[in-house]
Amino acid sequence: MGRHIRLREPRHHWVLVSLLMAALVGVLLIQGYVQRGWGDLNATQPSATGPAGPHLNNADPVLDLSRAQPTGAGMPDRTIALTFDDGPDPRWTPQILDVLRRHHAHATFFVLGSKVAQHPQLARRIVAEGHELGSHTYTHVDLAGVPSWQRQLELALTQKALAGATGSHTRLIRPPYSSVPGELGGSEYAAAQAVGRDGYLVVLTDHDTRDWSGRTPEQIVAAATPTGSRGAVVLVHDSGGDRSATVTAVDRLLTRLDGAGYRFTTVSEGLGLAETHSPVTLPERVAGLVLVGGQQIGRATAVALTFALAIAGVLTVLRVLILAGFARLHARRARRTRNELTSAWPYHPPVSVIVPAYNEAARIAATVRSLVNTSYPGQVEVIVVDDGSADDTAAIAARLRLPGVTVLRQANGGKPAALNAGIARARHDILILVDGDTVFQPDTIEHLVRPFADPMVGAVSGNTKIGNAGGILGRWQHIEYVIGFNLDRRMFDMLECMPTVPGAIGAFRRQALPRAADPVSTDTLAEDTDLTMAVCRAGWRVVYEESARAWTEAPTSLRQLWRQRYRWCYGTLQAMWKHRGALVERGSAGRFGRRALPYLAVFQVGLPLLAPAVDIFALYGVFFGQPVRVTAVWAAFMVVQALMGAYALRLDGERLTPLWTLPLQQFVYRQLMYLVVIQSVVTALVGAPLRWHAMRRHGTFAADSGAPPVVRSGHQA
């Protein structure tokens, strides 16, 4: 209920959120593609497949395969072209460069485009120190084992990475897993021909040191040393594992062959090749910078989300353990306190029940009848405040002609105004506030009033139940009410920091209400939370009485649910901001502020805001990480949730059958809830007003008797 003023709500932020999610998916796809390729760096060379290639046993290592008949070239005598594969690597490449600089030697680095994008400063250093760059594909794929589109993608991405990092392209390529020309099999030769037709010179090697296989420095030097005075292209690695032996071997090789009159140069310089590197255009440079930035953001995002997911997981587990512990303590204390209060003296003060109602024609009769048909032995007055309903709400309540029921009519002013009108008319000090769509059990009022025997209790929260929990959406809400809301309230009760007495069923001591003409504030849309926080800050205890049950009609469509939770969440944010001063206050007010407000900020705002990114990252883990581990974590989470749900349902005396819907809840309901939080936070940040969203009532309890669901032995019949 409330003022039905149509006010504009923010909309365009969904475009921004969608773009952010799309960007997150994009950078994670890049990172996932890169990460999967990097996992192949230590793989053994794939075996040749298909028909044998041409006879290349005596071919030179630098091949022009752009024509049907291959042509080749080799290094001149006493000329060594050191070539390094799989880099650049932040640990080993700088050490290799330092060794080369000390010996005034140059080399060719066949780099992975993904590593160039990850470490562009190393690529720039390689070029700045007189070395050259060649392509080794983007993610170290076997060009003979991938379709043509992926081969083209690998080559194009590598050129973009080089453009972004160094401002140039290269015509040199060394296919991953290639070695000497004689080992180039049929499918490998076909793939090399394909890249040759794309304008690349294929650079193989004369001497494959196989330094990746755990050889010692001396073994690497021996494998790299040419016979006689011949020149050679030598293959070593500056990444892909522990390359300390390679660094030592390169230093020794340079020292040994320097004395023998060898020169160490790049492939292009050794062969006198021109135009193997070309500058890029401005659009190509920009595209390269976008790729470099995207991959770096993707890596940083993956790392950040890994930590965020770990933190969220730890917080969730801690919350489960804390809630379970406090729930157990609360159940024990509640039984002990109930017995003490019952045996001490009968406490049945007169009470006033206030029912604010707006367009509740379908429900108001059942609500009022349930309040009158109470087993409470004390005096009960019921005040129905019709807040300018457009239907027959007031007339229906009046026609019931039930004893002790008063019907007030007023112009539409909102729920707080209706509550204030009812409080002003009420004759008694114990005030029970009930929504117009709520049905009490006969013993509800007695259970709700009993804690007021303690003079320090200022308010009591009842136990709200879903009356229409038959469908899948109703079951999801039923689980949320029992596991989430009521377990939270048990903990808040034990910690004496209850933030919300729900509008559906709550009781207040008149002296605990704010001393104002209108004790229920209109500052927020969550007037129940606002009022409860004010009572806590005033030094009163607010407790939870799980035996005081009320049955309410839950939204029956996702649209209605969205509207209800949007109002709840936005109103809670308003109340938290309004009462933020409790964080620095002393005494009971400070205890409430420093316990309840951070909890709400973390678990009702922070983690839901993080949830979309966590879900996307979980999918990333399934497709690009370790799907078994991700699935196991999700399954473990569901088991914990199910155990927690079973315990909560058991505490409330409920059947466990709704738990079968718990896994499905993670794929629709959960996403809706965190989208609600996003919308609410944006609304709060931009300062957009929010109108009250009325829920269409279907009259779940509109039977002739108006009675709530029958409860026997703690179970809903």
XYZ file of C-alpha atoms in Angstrom:
717
model
C 0.000 0.000 0.000
C 1.108 3.627 -0.116
C 0.973 6.671 -2.327
C 0.573 5.539 -5.902
C 2.550 8.364 -7.510
C 4.207 7.368 -10.745
C 7.816 8.473 -10.518
C 10.508 7.757 -13.021
C 12.975 5.038 -12.077
C 16.471 4.618 -13.549
C 16.573 2.455 -16.652
C 19.674 3.230 -18.677
C 21.997 1.667 -16.118
C 20.903 -1.746 -17.371
C 22.614 -0.895 -20.646
C 25.762 -0.084 -18.686
C 25.466 -3.261 -16.613
C 24.959 -5.316 -19.769
C 28.000 -3.708 -21.382
C 30.082 -4.373 -18.264
C 28.988 -8.007 -18.204
C 29.706 -8.337 -21.921
C 33.140 -6.792 -21.403
C 33.774 -9.170 -18.504
C 32.783 -12.123 -20.656
C 35.020 -10.823 -23.440
C 38.162 -10.388 -21.365
C 37.606 -13.734 -19.649
C 37.173 -15.438 -23.021
C 40.514 -13.976 -24.096
C 42.120 -15.067 -20.843
C 40.548 -18.513 -21.074
C 41.768 -18.994 -24.628
C 45.244 -17.855 -23.621
C 45.322 -19.970 -20.469
C 44.318 -23.107 -22.319
C 47.094 -22.523 -24.876
C 49.758 -21.887 -22.243
C 48.994 -25.259 -20.761
C 50.512 -26.830 -23.911
C 53.976 -25.280 -23.558
C 55.500 -28.338 -21.951
C 53.670 -30.812 -24.133
C 55.605 -33.214 -26.270
C 55.716 -32.637 -29.993
C 52.666 -34.085 -31.764
C 53.404 -36.897 -34.139
C 53.169 -36.205 -37.867
C 49.939 -37.220 -39.526
C 48.836 -37.562 -43.078
C 50.986 -38.310 -46.117
C 54.685 -37.596 -45.959
C 55.901 -34.184 -47.025
C 58.586 -33.502 -49.618
C 62.131 -34.650 -48.939
C 63.647 -31.863 -46.788
C 66.434 -33.751 -44.998
C 69.123 -31.574 -46.554
C 67.050 -28.412 -46.841
C 68.104 -25.128 -45.330
C 66.164 -24.037 -42.237
C 64.630 -20.798 -43.584
C 61.917 -21.786 -46.054
C 59.883 -19.842 -48.562
C 56.823 -22.006 -49.074
C 54.696 -19.500 -50.940
C 55.166 -21.445 -54.175
C 54.692 -25.093 -55.063
C 58.447 -25.696 -55.075
C 59.987 -24.715 -51.728
C 63.168 -22.671 -51.596
C 65.424 -22.345 -48.594
C 68.365 -20.490 -47.166
C 70.873 -21.154 -44.412
C 73.269 -19.137 -42.328
C 76.672 -18.257 -43.859
C 79.792 -19.820 -42.395
C 80.722 -18.832 -38.856
C 77.337 -17.155 -38.416
C 74.987 -18.287 -35.679
C 71.351 -17.206 -35.480
C 70.277 -17.942 -31.915
C 66.489 -18.280 -31.841
C 64.432 -18.363 -28.655
C 60.935 -19.838 -28.549
C 57.910 -19.521 -26.275
C 58.636 -16.134 -24.678
C 58.774 -13.477 -23.592
C 58.961 -14.605 -20.001
C 59.300 -12.079 -17.143
C 61.882 -14.238 -15.377
C 64.024 -15.837 -18.077
C 63.882 -13.426 -21.029
C 65.570 -10.557 -19.133
C 68.370 -12.936 -18.097
C 68.843 -14.056 -21.707
C 68.900 -10.423 -22.867
C 71.513 -9.566 -20.246
C 73.756 -12.402 -21.470
C 73.378 -11.311 -25.106
C 74.153 -7.690 -24.235
C 77.351 -8.665 -22.409
C 78.535 -10.524 -25.509
C 77.292 -7.865 -27.979
C 75.231 -10.568 -29.662
C 71.847 -10.347 -31.371
C 69.171 -13.029 -31.680
C 65.682 -13.739 -32.979
C 62.840 -14.307 -30.502
C 59.875 -16.304 -31.781
C 57.296 -15.049 -29.360
C 53.811 -16.094 -28.371
C 51.389 -13.275 -29.109
C 49.591 -13.875 -25.835
C 52.822 -13.416 -23.889
C 53.668 -10.297 -25.867
C 50.262 -8.924 -24.865
C 50.903 -9.910 -21.267
C 54.434 -8.469 -21.158
C 54.628 -5.770 -23.856
C 57.562 -4.058 -22.124
C 59.698 -7.157 -22.700
C 58.829 -7.173 -26.413
C 59.820 -3.523 -26.623
C 63.097 -4.232 -24.817
C 63.904 -7.057 -27.248
C 63.487 -4.719 -30.216
C 65.241 -1.796 -28.521
C 68.356 -3.900 -27.907
C 68.723 -4.818 -31.577
C 67.020 -8.204 -31.633
C 64.099 -9.185 -33.821
C 60.749 -10.774 -33.254
C 59.070 -13.605 -35.081
C 55.670 -15.242 -34.622
C 55.262 -18.467 -32.699
C 51.423 -18.213 -32.868
C 49.294 -16.678 -30.164
C 48.854 -19.600 -27.790
C 51.354 -22.224 -28.981
C 48.851 -24.299 -30.940
C 49.838 -27.085 -33.298
C 49.057 -25.475 -36.663
C 48.705 -28.911 -38.237
C 46.041 -29.919 -35.739
C 43.677 -26.930 -35.874
C 41.156 -25.823 -38.508
C 42.115 -23.095 -40.928
C 39.995 -20.463 -39.165
C 41.855 -21.017 -35.894
C 45.193 -20.920 -37.689
C 44.238 -17.586 -39.216
C 43.041 -16.350 -35.833
C 46.293 -17.342 -34.138
C 48.390 -15.537 -36.725
C 46.179 -12.434 -36.774
C 46.097 -12.121 -32.998
C 49.872 -12.425 -32.795
C 50.303 -9.640 -35.345
C 47.877 -7.462 -33.386
C 49.803 -8.099 -30.180
C 53.070 -7.148 -31.891
C 51.430 -4.035 -33.322
C 50.173 -2.977 -29.916
C 53.437 -3.704 -28.117
C 56.061 -2.629 -30.677
C 54.257 -0.870 -33.513
C 55.385 -3.397 -36.133
C 54.462 -6.651 -37.865
C 56.708 -9.591 -38.701
C 56.995 -11.962 -41.678
C 58.966 -14.575 -39.727
C 57.225 -17.545 -38.146
C 58.246 -20.724 -36.443
C 55.361 -23.184 -36.101
C 55.133 -24.655 -32.601
C 56.483 -28.194 -32.234
C 58.666 -27.781 -35.340
C 62.389 -28.551 -35.400
C 64.757 -29.442 -38.232
C 63.378 -29.577 -41.801
C 63.769 -33.353 -41.994
C 61.186 -33.812 -39.215
C 58.501 -31.804 -41.010
C 55.817 -34.430 -41.728
C 52.962 -34.334 -44.181
C 50.333 -32.429 -42.187
C 52.975 -30.162 -40.649
C 54.325 -29.347 -44.099
C 50.816 -28.583 -45.352
C 50.268 -26.200 -42.427
C 53.665 -24.576 -43.093
C 52.706 -24.177 -46.752
C 49.473 -22.482 -45.698
C 51.273 -19.893 -43.584
C 53.846 -19.503 -46.373
C 51.063 -18.574 -48.768
C 50.015 -15.957 -46.207
C 53.366 -14.241 -46.746
C 55.439 -15.732 -43.919
C 58.962 -17.120 -44.073
C 59.045 -20.368 -42.109
C 62.130 -20.530 -39.886
C 63.031 -24.014 -38.706
C 66.416 -24.916 -37.213
C 69.733 -26.634 -37.907
C 70.345 -27.504 -34.260
C 67.515 -28.280 -31.859
C 69.091 -28.198 -28.392
C 66.017 -29.801 -26.783
C 66.782 -27.696 -23.720
C 63.194 -28.244 -22.557
C 63.950 -31.928 -21.836
C 66.061 -31.352 -18.713
C 69.499 -31.296 -20.343
C 72.523 -29.859 -18.560
C 74.221 -26.670 -19.799
C 77.073 -28.666 -21.338
C 74.655 -30.912 -23.190
C 72.828 -27.860 -24.519
C 76.129 -26.269 -25.637
C 77.163 -29.461 -27.386
C 73.834 -29.684 -29.210
C 74.071 -26.029 -30.301
C 77.660 -26.098 -31.596
C 77.968 -26.473 -35.400
C 80.565 -28.702 -36.984
C 83.598 -27.140 -38.589
C 83.013 -23.545 -39.573
C 79.446 -23.946 -40.746
C 76.794 -21.448 -39.766
C 73.538 -22.528 -38.155
C 70.124 -21.581 -36.841
C 70.049 -22.765 -33.211
C 66.808 -23.413 -31.314
C 66.601 -22.760 -27.581
C 63.798 -21.552 -25.280
C 63.388 -18.565 -22.998
C 60.079 -19.689 -21.462
C 57.904 -22.707 -20.780
C 59.655 -23.977 -17.658
C 62.893 -23.705 -15.696
C 65.366 -22.184 -18.154
C 68.323 -21.680 -15.823
C 70.317 -24.323 -17.731
C 69.559 -22.488 -20.981
C 70.783 -19.154 -19.608
C 74.047 -20.757 -18.482
C 74.433 -22.641 -21.770
C 73.933 -19.502 -23.896
C 76.604 -17.697 -21.913
C 79.057 -20.571 -22.356
C 78.211 -20.989 -26.064
C 78.794 -17.318 -26.774
C 82.048 -17.350 -24.844
C 83.303 -20.472 -26.647
C 82.311 -19.489 -30.208
C 83.343 -15.842 -29.841
C 86.884 -17.069 -29.560
C 86.431 -19.215 -32.668
C 85.499 -16.215 -34.796
C 81.726 -16.741 -34.913
C 79.255 -13.905 -35.007
C 75.805 -14.066 -33.460
C 73.090 -12.237 -35.298
C 69.411 -12.258 -36.180
C 67.936 -14.459 -38.875
C 67.161 -11.482 -41.108
C 70.567 -9.905 -40.698
C 72.422 -13.198 -41.192
C 70.628 -13.872 -44.474
C 70.487 -10.264 -45.607
C 66.678 -10.349 -45.720
C 64.820 -7.092 -46.207
C 61.254 -6.194 -45.248
C 60.776 -8.964 -42.700
C 59.409 -6.331 -40.352
C 57.097 -3.490 -41.265
C 55.582 -0.580 -39.333
C 51.844 -0.615 -38.695
C 49.185 1.962 -39.426
C 47.467 3.950 -36.684
C 44.269 1.839 -36.789
C 46.385 -1.327 -36.569
C 48.260 0.111 -33.580
C 45.021 1.029 -31.847
C 43.569 -2.451 -32.462
C 46.749 -3.962 -31.061
C 46.613 -1.778 -27.976
C 42.997 -2.845 -27.419
C 44.036 -6.497 -27.571
C 46.989 -5.936 -25.238
C 44.803 -4.044 -22.790
C 42.007 -6.595 -23.015
C 44.294 -9.509 -22.237
C 45.936 -7.714 -19.336
C 42.547 -6.758 -17.955
C 41.398 -10.345 -18.433
C 44.332 -11.711 -16.468
C 43.904 -9.136 -13.700
C 40.177 -9.832 -13.642
C 40.713 -13.578 -13.384
C 43.132 -13.090 -10.493
C 40.822 -10.611 -8.755
C 37.779 -12.839 -9.182
C 39.714 -15.822 -7.886
C 40.425 -13.946 -4.673
C 36.907 -12.516 -4.561
C 35.409 -15.967 -5.019
C 37.619 -17.338 -2.267
C 36.645 -14.509 0.080
C 32.964 -14.907 -0.777
C 33.216 -18.636 -0.178
C 34.881 -18.168 3.198
C 32.314 -15.554 4.219
C 29.453 -17.786 3.111
C 30.761 -20.779 5.043
C 31.370 -18.634 8.126
C 27.867 -17.233 7.843
C 26.388 -20.717 7.642
C 28.340 -21.870 10.683
C 27.510 -18.740 12.662
C 23.815 -18.907 11.787
C 23.644 -22.584 12.708
C 25.418 -21.981 15.999
C 23.273 -19.043 17.006
C 20.106 -20.816 15.878
C 20.879 -23.707 18.198
C 21.620 -21.365 21.088
C 18.479 -19.367 20.368
C 16.285 -22.466 20.333
C 17.628 -23.539 23.723
C 17.256 -20.079 25.227
C 13.762 -19.670 23.781
C 12.570 -22.896 25.416
C 14.103 -21.911 28.740
C 12.744 -18.351 28.633
C 9.298 -19.502 27.568
C 9.091 -21.908 30.477
C 10.299 -19.258 32.922
C 7.820 -16.643 31.734
C 4.930 -19.104 31.650
C 5.586 -20.444 35.123
C 6.329 -17.064 36.709
C 2.978 -15.323 36.338
C 0.261 -14.963 33.718
C 1.042 -12.003 31.485
C -1.904 -11.019 29.337
C -1.976 -7.238 28.943
C -4.553 -5.631 26.669
C -3.291 -5.187 23.113
C -4.183 -3.096 20.100
C -3.843 -4.695 16.679
C -3.417 -2.189 13.844
C -4.089 -3.311 10.270
C -3.148 -0.785 7.575
C -4.949 -1.752 4.374
C -4.899 -0.537 0.788
C -6.913 -2.405 -1.856
C -7.015 -5.576 0.248
C -10.565 -6.592 -0.595
C -9.471 -10.129 -1.397
C -7.772 -10.620 1.951
C -9.071 -8.276 4.596
C -11.924 -10.506 5.797
C -9.615 -13.457 6.414
C -7.104 -11.218 8.169
C -9.648 -9.630 10.535
C -11.368 -12.917 11.341
C -8.064 -14.531 12.254
C -7.295 -11.650 14.628
C -10.652 -11.882 16.343
C -10.657 -15.675 16.550
C -7.709 -15.689 18.929
C -7.109 -17.804 21.997
C -5.401 -14.875 23.723
C -7.176 -14.367 27.085
C -6.416 -10.656 27.333
C -8.369 -7.809 25.781
C -7.795 -7.357 22.032
C -8.902 -4.381 19.954
C -8.475 -4.470 16.179
C -8.147 -1.230 14.234
C -8.382 -1.487 10.454
C -7.090 1.666 8.762
C -8.271 1.908 5.171
C -5.762 4.121 3.364
C -7.982 5.432 0.596
C -8.553 2.081 -1.089
C -10.084 2.094 -4.548
C -11.933 -1.152 -3.821
C -14.318 -2.318 -1.059
C -11.665 -2.980 1.591
C -13.243 -0.750 4.258
C -16.799 -1.863 3.486
C -15.895 -5.544 3.697
C -14.165 -5.065 7.052
C -17.122 -3.079 8.406
C -19.720 -5.600 7.196
C -18.088 -8.326 9.268
C -19.479 -6.595 12.397
C -16.991 -8.435 14.590
C -16.645 -7.420 18.237
C -13.679 -5.208 19.095
C -13.065 -4.233 15.460
C -12.908 -0.575 14.449
C -12.622 0.555 10.833
C -11.003 3.919 10.105
C -11.066 5.579 6.712
C -8.588 8.172 5.497
C -7.338 9.646 2.257
C -4.447 7.784 0.684
C -1.276 8.831 2.485
C 0.874 5.737 2.481
C 1.426 2.891 4.893
C 3.315 4.969 7.502
C 0.417 7.430 7.618
C -2.057 4.581 8.091
C 0.054 3.081 10.889
C 0.350 6.442 12.608
C -3.400 6.925 12.429
C -3.961 3.513 13.971
C -1.367 4.104 16.710
C -3.009 7.417 17.587
C -6.410 5.711 17.893
C -5.117 2.664 19.819
C -6.033 2.539 23.513
C -3.398 0.079 24.738
C 0.385 0.076 25.272
C 1.169 -3.143 23.398
C 0.759 -2.468 19.684
C 0.657 -5.305 17.160
C 1.195 -4.199 13.556
C -0.215 -6.534 10.912
C -0.298 -6.244 7.131
C -3.690 -6.465 5.491
C -2.710 -9.669 3.703
C -1.651 -11.615 6.795
C -3.484 -14.318 8.739
C -2.752 -15.197 12.384
C -3.073 -18.544 14.098
C -5.264 -18.602 17.206
C -2.248 -18.638 19.529
C -0.153 -16.107 17.611
C -1.014 -13.048 19.705
C -0.276 -14.872 22.971
C 3.162 -15.959 21.735
C 3.860 -12.500 20.328
C 2.973 -10.695 23.556
C 4.698 -13.034 26.020
C 8.257 -11.576 25.618
C 6.952 -8.167 26.782
C 6.906 -9.573 30.305
C 10.541 -8.500 30.253
C 10.369 -4.694 30.737
C 13.504 -4.207 28.608
C 11.843 -5.652 25.495
C 10.666 -2.895 23.191
C 9.634 -4.919 20.141
C 9.007 -8.510 19.084
C 9.362 -10.010 15.629
C 7.076 -12.869 14.739
C 7.650 -15.794 12.394
C 6.326 -15.075 8.909
C 5.246 -18.032 6.824
C 4.287 -18.323 3.162
C 0.631 -19.236 2.810
C 0.721 -19.966 -0.925
C 3.871 -22.103 -1.124
C 2.414 -24.639 -3.543
C 4.143 -23.609 -6.786
C 7.851 -23.543 -7.544
C 8.067 -19.785 -6.910
C 6.193 -20.183 -3.641
C 8.534 -22.966 -2.521
C 11.560 -20.821 -3.305
C 10.169 -18.015 -1.176
C 9.247 -20.464 1.555
C 12.863 -21.672 1.660
C 14.108 -18.088 1.730
C 11.809 -17.136 4.599
C 12.745 -20.141 6.723
C 16.462 -20.363 5.946
C 17.279 -16.734 5.339
C 14.982 -14.412 7.218
C 14.169 -16.482 10.277
C 17.674 -17.865 10.833
C 19.008 -14.336 10.540
C 16.496 -13.159 13.119
C 17.595 -15.838 15.577
C 21.169 -14.613 15.246
C 20.152 -10.961 15.515
C 18.176 -11.789 18.645
C 21.179 -13.446 20.286
C 23.454 -10.546 19.316
C 20.816 -7.953 20.343
C 20.937 -6.158 16.998
C 17.634 -6.966 15.282
C 17.371 -4.661 12.231
C 13.832 -5.517 11.108
C 10.550 -6.443 12.723
C 8.540 -7.425 9.641
C 5.428 -5.492 8.783
C 3.507 -8.749 8.413
C 3.787 -9.593 12.117
C 5.427 -7.440 14.725
C 4.644 -5.975 18.121
C 5.927 -2.804 19.804
C 5.749 -1.328 23.249
C 4.299 2.156 22.923
C 7.028 3.631 25.141
C 9.674 2.254 22.773
C 8.373 4.125 19.745
C 10.039 7.375 18.722
C 8.559 10.262 20.676
C 7.037 12.129 17.789
C 3.580 13.033 16.591
C 4.018 10.394 13.899
C 6.259 7.624 15.311
C 6.375 5.684 12.021
C 8.632 7.695 9.734
C 7.983 8.411 6.071
C 11.705 8.826 5.354
C 12.105 5.360 3.826
C 10.118 2.780 1.913
C 11.014 0.156 4.530
C 9.138 1.713 7.406
C 9.343 -1.516 9.414
C 13.154 -1.595 9.192
C 13.405 2.138 9.866
C 11.193 1.839 12.958
C 13.027 -1.221 14.274
C 16.427 0.448 13.916
C 15.122 3.491 15.778
C 13.879 1.268 18.630
C 17.264 -0.488 18.834
C 19.154 2.802 18.892
C 16.923 3.962 21.741
C 18.286 1.146 23.918
C 15.381 -1.306 23.797
C 15.753 -5.024 23.190
C 14.157 -6.400 20.044
C 13.582 -10.154 20.134
C 12.412 -12.889 17.806
C 9.575 -15.198 18.841
C 9.477 -18.150 16.469
C 6.253 -19.528 17.992
C 4.293 -16.444 16.918
C 3.388 -17.458 13.393
C 1.598 -15.516 10.704
C 0.735 -16.583 7.186
C 1.156 -14.137 4.340
C 0.503 -14.263 0.624
C 3.719 -14.245 -1.385
C 4.053 -12.864 -4.925
C 2.890 -15.362 -7.521
C 4.871 -14.049 -10.495
C 8.447 -12.959 -11.075
C 7.240 -9.452 -11.886
C 5.394 -9.143 -8.584
C 8.364 -10.619 -6.738
C 10.707 -8.146 -8.408
C 8.556 -5.215 -7.342
C 8.250 -6.411 -3.755
C 11.952 -7.144 -3.276
C 12.976 -3.980 -5.090
C 10.998 -1.958 -2.556
C 12.346 -3.983 0.367
C 15.958 -3.686 -0.758
C 15.778 -0.009 -1.639
C 14.011 0.765 1.624
C 16.607 -1.191 3.592
C 19.392 0.810 1.925
C 17.572 3.996 2.890
C 17.226 2.842 6.493
C 20.874 1.784 6.702
C 21.986 5.192 5.448
C 19.588 6.993 7.769
C 20.869 5.099 10.827
C 24.552 4.994 9.842
C 25.351 7.114 12.895
C 24.832 3.989 15.026
C 28.239 2.784 13.828
C 29.993 5.313 16.074
C 27.505 5.540 18.917
C 28.108 4.031 22.333
C 26.142 1.560 24.380
C 23.338 -0.515 22.915
C 22.970 1.796 19.909
C 26.606 1.275 18.976
C 26.283 -2.464 19.551
C 23.376 -2.531 17.114
C 25.196 -0.373 14.562
C 28.496 -2.220 14.587
C 26.859 -5.647 14.445
C 23.816 -5.293 12.218
C 24.831 -2.644 9.690
C 28.116 -4.283 8.543
C 26.339 -7.638 8.322
C 23.633 -6.151 6.119
C 26.212 -4.297 4.028
C 28.254 -7.435 3.379
C 25.609 -10.131 2.963
C 22.625 -8.203 1.620
C 24.468 -5.675 -0.538
C 28.139 -6.509 -1.145
C 27.975 -10.205 -1.989
C 24.854 -9.874 -4.183
C 26.584 -7.107 -6.154
C 29.521 -9.448 -6.693
C 27.320 -12.417 -7.599
C 26.957 -11.780 -11.378
C 30.729 -11.649 -11.825
C 31.119 -14.759 -9.669
C 28.597 -16.662 -11.810
C 30.373 -15.640 -15.011
C 33.704 -16.626 -13.499
C 32.286 -19.999 -12.485
C 31.284 -20.626 -16.099
C 34.773 -19.516 -17.114
C 36.167 -22.143 -14.758
C 33.941 -24.823 -16.270
C 35.028 -24.133 -19.849
C 38.617 -22.960 -19.420
C 39.755 -23.997 -15.963
C 39.065 -27.115 -13.981
C 35.443 -28.110 -14.557
C 35.593 -31.008 -12.117
C 36.788 -28.742 -9.331
C 34.211 -26.061 -10.143
C 31.426 -28.629 -10.205
C 32.652 -30.138 -6.956
C 32.691 -26.734 -5.261
C 29.171 -26.018 -6.496
C 27.977 -29.424 -5.303
C 29.593 -28.894 -1.900
C 27.906 -25.512 -1.661
C 24.545 -27.097 -2.451
C 25.091 -29.791 0.182
C 25.882 -27.150 2.793
C 22.796 -25.173 1.744
C 20.643 -28.281 1.916
C 21.926 -29.215 5.374
C 21.356 -25.672 6.548
C 17.883 -25.695 5.052
C 17.042 -29.009 6.658
C 18.139 -27.702 10.043
C 16.163 -24.479 9.648
C 13.044 -26.332 8.545
C 13.439 -28.727 11.461
C 13.702 -25.838 13.922
C 10.450 -24.433 12.533
C 8.770 -27.841 12.538
C 8.439 -27.856 8.752
C 8.585 -30.695 6.261
C 11.818 -31.086 4.297
C 10.126 -31.635 0.929
C 10.648 -28.040 -0.382
C 14.413 -28.656 -0.395
C 14.198 -30.488 -3.720
C 13.765 -27.084 -5.376
C 16.968 -25.712 -3.841
C 19.285 -26.515 -6.797
C 16.821 -24.924 -9.232
C 16.712 -21.825 -7.038
C 20.353 -21.127 -7.917
C 19.538 -20.640 -11.610
C 16.545 -18.289 -11.560
C 15.618 -17.004 -8.131
C 19.139 -16.153 -7.030
C 19.851 -14.180 -10.192
C 16.623 -12.228 -9.761
C 17.562 -11.329 -6.201
C 20.972 -9.941 -7.085
C 19.520 -8.000 -10.003
C 17.163 -6.458 -7.461
C 20.153 -5.370 -5.389
C 21.868 -3.870 -8.444
C 18.746 -1.916 -9.345
C 18.305 -0.738 -5.758
C 21.905 0.408 -5.380
C 21.769 2.306 -8.670
C 18.490 3.908 -7.650
C 20.059 4.988 -4.363
C 23.215 6.328 -6.027
C 21.395 8.407 -8.642
C 18.855 9.607 -6.090
C 15.843 8.456 -8.105
C 12.607 8.251 -6.099
C 10.797 4.938 -6.018
C 7.064 4.566 -6.008
C 5.336 1.993 -3.842
C 4.664 -1.129 -5.885
C 1.328 -2.657 -4.958
C 1.031 -6.438 -5.240
C -2.024 -7.940 -6.775
C -3.779 -10.107 -4.182
C -5.413 -13.398 -5.065
C -7.089 -14.186 -1.760
C -5.137 -17.251 -0.707
C -6.924 -17.314 2.662
C -10.278 -16.007 1.449
C -12.121 -19.126 2.567
C -15.382 -18.777 4.423
C -13.777 -19.392 7.788
C -10.857 -17.068 7.207
C -8.669 -19.500 9.124
C -4.971 -19.931 8.469
C -3.538 -23.254 7.299
C -4.083 -25.920 9.913
C -0.923 -26.745 11.849
C -0.534 -30.042 13.644
C 2.612 -31.187 15.395
C 4.530 -28.313 13.924
C 3.825 -29.266 10.300
C 1.722 -27.496 7.763
C -1.176 -29.702 6.778
